[in-house]
Every structure is written in C-alpha cells, then in structure tokens.
Amino acid sequence: MPSAKPSWFANINPNVFISTVSIIAIFLALVIFAPDAFSLLTQQLNQWITTSFSWFYVLSVAIFLILLIYIALSDMGKIKLGPDHSQPKYKNTSWFAMLFTAGMGIGLMFFGVAEPVMHYVTPPAGTPETVLAAQQSMRVTFFHWGLHAWAIYTLVGLSLAYFAYRHQLPLKIRSALYPLIGQKIYGPLGDGVDTFATIGTVFGVATTLGFGVTQINSGLNYLFGIEQAPSTQVILIIVVSAMAATSVFFGLDKGIKRLSELNLVLALLLLIFVFVAGPSIYLLQTTIQNAGQYVSNLFSMTFNLYAYQPSGWIGGWTIMYWAWWISWSPFVGMFIARVSEGRSIREFIVGVLLIPTGFTLIWMGFMGNAALYSIMHEANTSLLEAVQRDSSVALFEFLSHLPFSSVTSIIATVLVMLFFVTSADSGALVTDYLTAKSENSPTWQRLFWTVLMALLAIILLLAGGLEALQSATIMSALPFSFIMLLMCWGLIKALHLDVTKMHALQAARITPRAIQNPRSWQQRLGLIMHYAHSQGEVRDYIETTVSKAFSSFQAELKRRQIQVKIAQLEDGLELRVDHQDEMNFIYQVIATQTVVPSFMPDADSPQSYQAEVFLREGGQGYDVMEWTQEDLLQDIIDQYERHLHFLSLVRTPE
C-alpha cells in the first residue's frame, strides 16, 4: 500500500506557531477595539523604559561589541562554523549582498539623507545649522548605523551559526542557550524563547512594511503624481508582499540571493551617480574626515548617555536605534547565520562587522554630505523644509536638485521597493524556521507568514496603529537584550571548551608513528606521495584494513570494560568510544574525493579518492590510504590520547 500523504500541518511546532498567532490576534484586537487606550499605554511604557533603562541598553550594546572583538582576536576566531573541513556555501559577493539587504538596506534609503539633515537642524549638543553641527550630525549618523548596529546582528548570528553548524543543534534562537539550560531548550522554555523571537520578527517586518510604503508612495507621488493616501499604500503593501511571496516560493538560492545581488548593483549605481553628479572632492574629503572622527570618538560615544545635559535627545535617537536593532536581531541574525555556514568565526565577525559597516559609512557619508552641501553652500532651503515636514520625501527632494532626477528617482523607488521585498521574504523564511519542526516546510507554510505580515501592516495602517506597533516592537527589545546577554555567556562558555579541545588535540600527523615498526625512508616517502586511487580501491581498503584495525581496538577496550561501537557509514567506517556522561570519542575513515597534485605522474586522472580521517570536529585533512593495520592503530591511539587529555582538562570534581 502507498504510504499515507503527510498532513499539511505535520511540520508545524504547535507551541510556537499557535502561541505566536494568538498573541498577534490579541494585539490586533486591542489596536482595533481600544486604540486610544493601547496607544497611551505603549507610549507611557516606552517612555518609562527609555528613561529607566537607557544605561542598560548602552552598556549591553557596548558589551556585545567588546566581546566580538575579543573573540575575533583570540584563538576562538580559528573555529569553523561547522566541521573543521567545511567550506563557505556562498561566494563572498553573494554573501555580502545578502548581509547588506537583510540587515538595514531599506534604512539607508530612508535615513541616508534625512538623518544627517535632522541632526543638523536639531543637534544633540551645540548650536544648530552651523559647520560644527554638520560635522556632529555625520558623526552621530555614523555612530547609529555603524559598528554597534552590526555588532548586535553579529552576536545573534554567530551564536546561532555556531551551535547549529558546529554542534548540530536546531537553527533557532533557543539553541544559543544550550550551554546554560541543556536539553530544556526542547521544552516549554525553548518554545517560549522562539515565540518571543517570532513575534519580534513579525512585528518588526510589519512595521517596516507599514512605514516603508509611505516612502514608496512619496516616490510615486513625485514621479507620477500618484496620490499619497491610505488606499494607495494598501495597494503598495499588497504588491510588495506579492513580490516577496514569489521570492519565498523560489527559496533562498533562487529568490532572495538574486534579489539581494540586484539590490546591491542598483544601490552602487545610485551611489556612484551621486558621487559623480555631486561635489566629488568635497564628498571624499568630508567622508574621510567624518570616518576619522567617528573612529577616534568611538569609545566616548559608546558610553555617552548625556547624563549631565539631559534633553531627551538620546531617548529619541540612540536608545531608539539600539532597541530597534535588538528587536530586529532574531530575524537578521538568523538570516545571517543561515547564509554563513562553513566560515571561520574570525572571518564571520570581520565580514559581518566591518564590510557592511564600511559600505554604510560610505553611503551615509556621500548621501548625507551631499545633502548638507546643498543646504549649506547652495542655499537649498526646500530640502531643509521637506525633511522637517516629511522625512519620507527627503531622498526624492535631494535627487530633484541633481541631473537626470526623473531617472534617479525611478531607480530610488525601485530600490526602496526591492529592499522591502528582501526584508519581507527573508523575514517570512526566518519566521517559518522558528515555527516549524524542520527546515523542509511546505510552500503554504512559508507563504502564510508573508500574507500575515501584509495583513497586519494593512490593518494597522488603516486603524492608525502603526506607531503603537513600533512602540511595542521597541519595548520587546528590553527582555530580548537580557536573552542576548545570556547568549553571550553561553557562547563564551562553549567556545572556551572548543578552544581547550583544539589545544589538547595537537596537529594531526601526516605519517604514522613507527614504533616497533621501523620503515625505510623510501617507504615513508611513498606514503606521503599521494598517488591517485579510485573510489573502489579506497572503499576496499576501508572494508579490510581499517575494519580490522577498528575491530582490534574494539576488542582491547571491551576487555577493559569500555563500550566501543563500529558503524557503517555511506562512504566509510566509524569507531565510537562510549564515555557515558562525558564526550564520546569518534574516529572515522571516509572515502573523500581529492585533487591529484599536478606534478604527479597520474595527474590527469579524472577522479581521485583518499581515505581521510574525521574526528568529532570534522575532517583532519590527512590520508591514511596504504597505511598498515598497525599504523592505523597507532594513529587511533594518538587521537584517543589527545581526547582523554582534553576530557581531563575540562573535567570538574562533583
């Protein structure tokens, strides 16, 4: 009889899925049926959090950045996000494009012109609309969009990628707490953490959709005179969501990856145009000076709470930004982790922390300084007034004073729309991962979240509840910042253990130890000259010599009352020593494809295989083909000795 067709709901984690949908429904009911009371409550709570916990936000974000720098510079940075032999899945260009568009690409379009102008008019300190105010506005903008923002994303992404790909835990927020709560991550506590992260993601994307369509509407109004009205914005949400649904349908590689790359190309074209059409030398000079001032003042800005001159500015800007980045971090962090398998931790931190930050500084520097130049040196008061009146039109008002404004405004509108699409589709994929049992979700499940986010944005737009949702999203950052500090603790704890083992396991030997088995130098040379072997030859070697060596080792340890299991793998053989409550020892010999050195006589062989040793940490990069049974046993003993040494280092008395 044919097997039963799986249920549509077979891959749903009911605890997370149902609780998330229920909380969203309750939130909508409050916004629709008691909008004034709910809005007042969120505003008061938001004000209380900003006033009472601004120090906590500032301190937490500083800890995140300092911790990441420490990890990158230490031996922890050498550890792979996956087995030791793993390689990155995506090219650097594709990887960067996806980082950029998922993280804050849309924000750059919205605030690239608007924020520097707003700080110029209303600076945190000093006299407004002066040269010093202009310098300060760029420095503050760099601060809000630079290293600290990406440190928040990097920390969450690193924790998820490390535990998912290095320790084979689920790619979910709960996994980052494994070193602290162990198997409880699979229970109600883990479900609660994932539910919280899911709600933050849905609210964050819905808020962005709701507010973002106002900028698209502004662009269409400027280009084609399309009315700025709620009905128009509802249609835009539907269009953007339909495009996002299409991208989700095609998946990560075909949909999101290609859109991200297109986004990056268009953004670069717009940036180059502004540089060429604007005051080029001035932009280079000011951006370099701004970047230098940002770096030199980084430490003091990190801990500046304006405690001695309270004005409310820090609550409306810096604290709001830190809270916003934290509320988005489950979504962005998980997406970054999803596309970063196989990279070293140092490569991950440097890439995610510095490359998007560098591009962001160049973007903000060119766009912001060009806008300020237009105001300060060309008396462009219309731009100043437009930003003060409606910040969503800032970019289009700025472009209108440059050549080919119609073309550039069309490109900008397309960019804004595509950025929204990539935010919505990556948000839907991440939400699906969090609420599902596995990654193999049916298409309807992935599309469901896209539709829900669109409906949420539309209902709140029409009900006037977007600001309440924004406040709720920012408030959610406070409890999640506590979770992030726990993630820091768990990550350091696990990485320290990994480094201890790395130091305990000395570099693997290329040639076998020849105790009581002396070899001539000619024989040793023959072993290190990697001649081509077919897959069949390697498998025969594993099934005979390797199998006999494993059996001998098993028999000896069984005599010593230690359980050893030998398991057949798809392309090799595994030996596993059971250490009960402590970490088991794993030694595998697997037939892996390799490249014959060009200087070898059979270098033109189309396929060559080797018998590679794998430990728990992954491939060790050395070939045991043609080793004798005694050679293999000596190598197993060497690796087992190192494993026991590692266990003695981490063993703590009861």
Short mmCIF file of C-alpha atoms in Angstrom, two decimals, residues 328-511:
data_model
loop_
_atom_site.label_atom_id
_atom_site.label_comp_id
_atom_site.label_asym_id
_atom_site.label_seq_id
_atom_site.Cartn_x
_atom_site.Cartn_y
_atom_site.Cartn_z
CA TRP A 328 15.34 43.01 14.66
CA SER A 329 18.30 40.86 15.70
CA PRO A 330 16.46 37.50 15.90
CA PHE A 331 15.34 37.91 12.30
CA VAL A 332 18.54 39.38 10.83
CA GLY A 333 20.83 37.24 13.00
CA MET A 334 19.14 34.02 11.97
CA PHE A 335 19.21 35.01 8.32
CA ILE A 336 22.93 35.86 8.52
CA ALA A 337 23.59 32.53 10.23
CA ARG A 338 21.62 30.74 7.52
CA VAL A 339 23.98 32.01 4.78
CA SER A 340 27.28 31.77 6.72
CA GLU A 341 27.87 28.04 7.20
CA GLY A 342 31.46 26.95 6.69
CA ARG A 343 33.20 30.25 7.51
CA SER A 344 35.61 30.65 10.40
CA ILE A 345 34.42 32.68 13.38
CA ARG A 346 37.09 35.32 12.70
CA GLU A 347 36.02 35.57 9.05
CA PHE A 348 32.38 35.79 10.13
CA ILE A 349 32.95 38.57 12.68
CA VAL A 350 35.25 40.61 10.44
CA GLY A 351 32.93 40.17 7.45
CA VAL A 352 29.62 40.90 9.18
CA LEU A 353 31.01 43.65 11.41
CA LEU A 354 33.29 45.56 9.06
CA ILE A 355 32.14 45.11 5.45
CA PRO A 356 28.50 46.27 5.82
CA THR A 357 29.68 48.99 8.23
CA GLY A 358 32.20 50.20 5.65
CA PHE A 359 29.58 50.35 2.92
CA THR A 360 27.14 52.05 5.29
CA LEU A 361 29.67 54.75 6.17
CA ILE A 362 30.40 55.42 2.51
CA TRP A 363 26.67 55.58 1.69
CA MET A 364 25.79 57.82 4.62
CA GLY A 365 28.91 59.91 4.00
CA PHE A 366 28.18 60.57 0.34
CA MET A 367 24.40 60.99 0.66
CA GLY A 368 24.45 62.96 3.92
CA ASN A 369 27.32 65.26 3.00
CA ALA A 370 25.88 65.89 -0.47
CA ALA A 371 22.57 66.91 1.16
CA LEU A 372 24.32 69.13 3.72
CA TYR A 373 26.45 70.72 0.96
CA SER A 374 23.27 71.53 -0.95
CA ILE A 375 21.80 73.22 2.14
CA MET A 376 24.94 74.99 3.39
CA HIS A 377 26.58 76.07 0.11
CA GLU A 378 23.70 76.20 -2.37
CA ALA A 379 21.03 77.60 -0.04
CA ASN A 380 18.69 74.68 -0.77
CA THR A 381 16.06 75.61 1.84
CA SER A 382 13.41 73.48 0.12
CA LEU A 383 15.31 70.31 1.11
CA LEU A 384 15.54 71.53 4.69
CA GLU A 385 11.81 72.27 4.81
CA ALA A 386 10.90 68.97 3.12
CA VAL A 387 12.83 66.92 5.68
CA GLN A 388 11.25 68.80 8.58
CA ARG A 389 7.80 68.38 7.04
CA ASP A 390 8.02 64.73 5.94
CA SER A 391 11.25 62.73 6.18
CA SER A 392 9.97 60.09 3.69
CA VAL A 393 10.40 62.58 0.81
CA ALA A 394 13.96 63.56 1.75
CA LEU A 395 15.70 61.32 -0.76
CA PHE A 396 13.47 62.36 -3.68
CA GLU A 397 13.71 66.06 -2.81
CA PHE A 398 17.51 65.70 -2.72
CA LEU A 399 17.66 63.88 -6.07
CA SER A 400 15.44 66.54 -7.70
CA HIS A 401 18.33 69.03 -7.45
CA LEU A 402 20.72 66.72 -9.36
CA PRO A 403 20.82 65.99 -13.12
CA PHE A 404 18.57 63.22 -14.53
CA SER A 405 16.33 63.45 -11.46
CA SER A 406 13.50 61.55 -13.12
CA VAL A 407 15.72 58.54 -13.87
CA THR A 408 17.43 58.52 -10.47
CA SER A 409 14.10 58.86 -8.66
CA ILE A 410 12.76 55.84 -10.56
CA ILE A 411 15.89 53.85 -9.57
CA ALA A 412 15.47 55.01 -5.95
CA THR A 413 11.79 53.99 -5.92
CA VAL A 414 12.64 50.56 -7.38
CA LEU A 415 15.42 50.19 -4.80
CA VAL A 416 13.13 51.04 -1.91
CA MET A 417 10.58 48.53 -3.18
CA LEU A 418 13.18 45.79 -3.67
CA PHE A 419 14.64 46.41 -0.22
CA PHE A 420 11.18 45.94 1.22
CA VAL A 421 10.73 42.75 -0.75
CA THR A 422 14.04 41.29 0.52
CA SER A 423 13.17 42.29 4.11
CA ALA A 424 9.71 40.72 3.83
CA ASP A 425 10.81 37.48 2.16
CA SER A 426 13.80 36.89 4.44
CA GLY A 427 11.55 37.73 7.42
CA ALA A 428 8.99 35.16 6.24
CA LEU A 429 11.65 32.46 5.82
CA VAL A 430 13.11 33.11 9.27
CA THR A 431 9.66 33.11 10.89
CA ASP A 432 8.93 29.81 9.19
CA TYR A 433 12.17 28.30 10.53
CA LEU A 434 11.25 29.40 14.06
CA THR A 435 7.72 27.98 13.99
CA ALA A 436 8.49 24.73 12.15
CA LYS A 437 9.88 21.39 13.31
CA SER A 438 12.40 21.26 10.44
CA GLU A 439 13.59 23.35 7.51
CA ASN A 440 11.61 21.30 4.98
CA SER A 441 8.39 23.25 5.29
CA PRO A 442 5.61 23.04 2.70
CA THR A 443 5.24 26.11 0.49
CA TRP A 444 1.96 27.20 2.12
CA GLN A 445 3.67 27.45 5.49
CA ARG A 446 6.31 29.85 4.19
CA LEU A 447 3.75 31.92 2.29
CA PHE A 448 1.45 32.08 5.33
CA TRP A 449 3.83 34.38 7.19
CA THR A 450 4.24 36.68 4.20
CA VAL A 451 0.47 37.07 3.98
CA LEU A 452 0.11 37.53 7.76
CA MET A 453 2.73 40.29 7.85
CA ALA A 454 0.98 42.06 4.96
CA LEU A 455 -2.44 41.80 6.64
CA LEU A 456 -1.00 43.03 9.92
CA ALA A 457 0.56 46.05 8.22
CA ILE A 458 -2.65 46.86 6.28
CA ILE A 459 -4.94 46.59 9.33
CA LEU A 460 -2.66 48.73 11.46
CA LEU A 461 -2.20 51.28 8.68
CA LEU A 462 -5.94 51.70 8.33
CA ALA A 463 -6.55 51.63 12.08
CA GLY A 464 -3.79 54.11 12.80
CA GLY A 465 -1.92 51.62 14.97
CA LEU A 466 1.49 51.57 13.30
CA GLU A 467 3.05 53.86 15.91
CA ALA A 468 1.68 51.61 18.66
CA LEU A 469 3.23 48.60 16.90
CA GLN A 470 6.53 50.47 16.59
CA SER A 471 6.45 51.21 20.32
CA ALA A 472 5.62 47.57 21.09
CA THR A 473 8.49 46.41 18.89
CA ILE A 474 10.94 48.72 20.66
CA MET A 475 9.65 47.61 24.07
CA SER A 476 10.23 43.97 23.14
CA ALA A 477 13.93 44.79 22.85
CA LEU A 478 14.29 45.13 26.63
CA PRO A 479 13.60 41.49 27.60
CA PHE A 480 15.41 40.25 24.49
CA SER A 481 18.53 42.20 25.49
CA PHE A 482 18.59 40.05 28.67
CA ILE A 483 18.35 36.94 26.47
CA MET A 484 21.26 38.29 24.37
CA LEU A 485 23.43 38.70 27.48
CA LEU A 486 22.67 35.05 28.34
CA MET A 487 23.63 34.16 24.77
CA CYS A 488 26.98 35.91 25.32
CA TRP A 489 27.57 33.82 28.43
CA GLY A 490 26.61 30.56 26.71
CA LEU A 491 28.70 31.37 23.61
CA ILE A 492 31.85 32.16 25.58
CA LYS A 493 31.38 29.04 27.68
CA ALA A 494 31.04 26.78 24.61
CA LEU A 495 33.86 28.50 22.67
CA HIS A 496 36.22 28.19 25.64
CA LEU A 497 35.53 24.45 25.70
CA ASP A 498 36.15 24.22 21.95
CA VAL A 499 39.46 26.09 22.22
CA THR A 500 40.54 23.88 25.11
CA LYS A 501 39.95 20.84 22.93
CA MET A 502 41.73 22.47 19.98
CA HIS A 503 44.79 22.99 22.16
CA ALA A 504 44.55 19.46 23.58
CA LEU A 505 44.34 17.91 20.15
CA GLN A 506 47.75 18.68 18.72
CA ALA A 507 48.28 18.85 15.00
CA ALA A 508 47.47 15.56 13.30
CA ARG A 509 50.46 13.62 11.98
CA ILE A 510 50.83 13.18 8.26
CA THR A 511 52.81 9.99 8.51
#
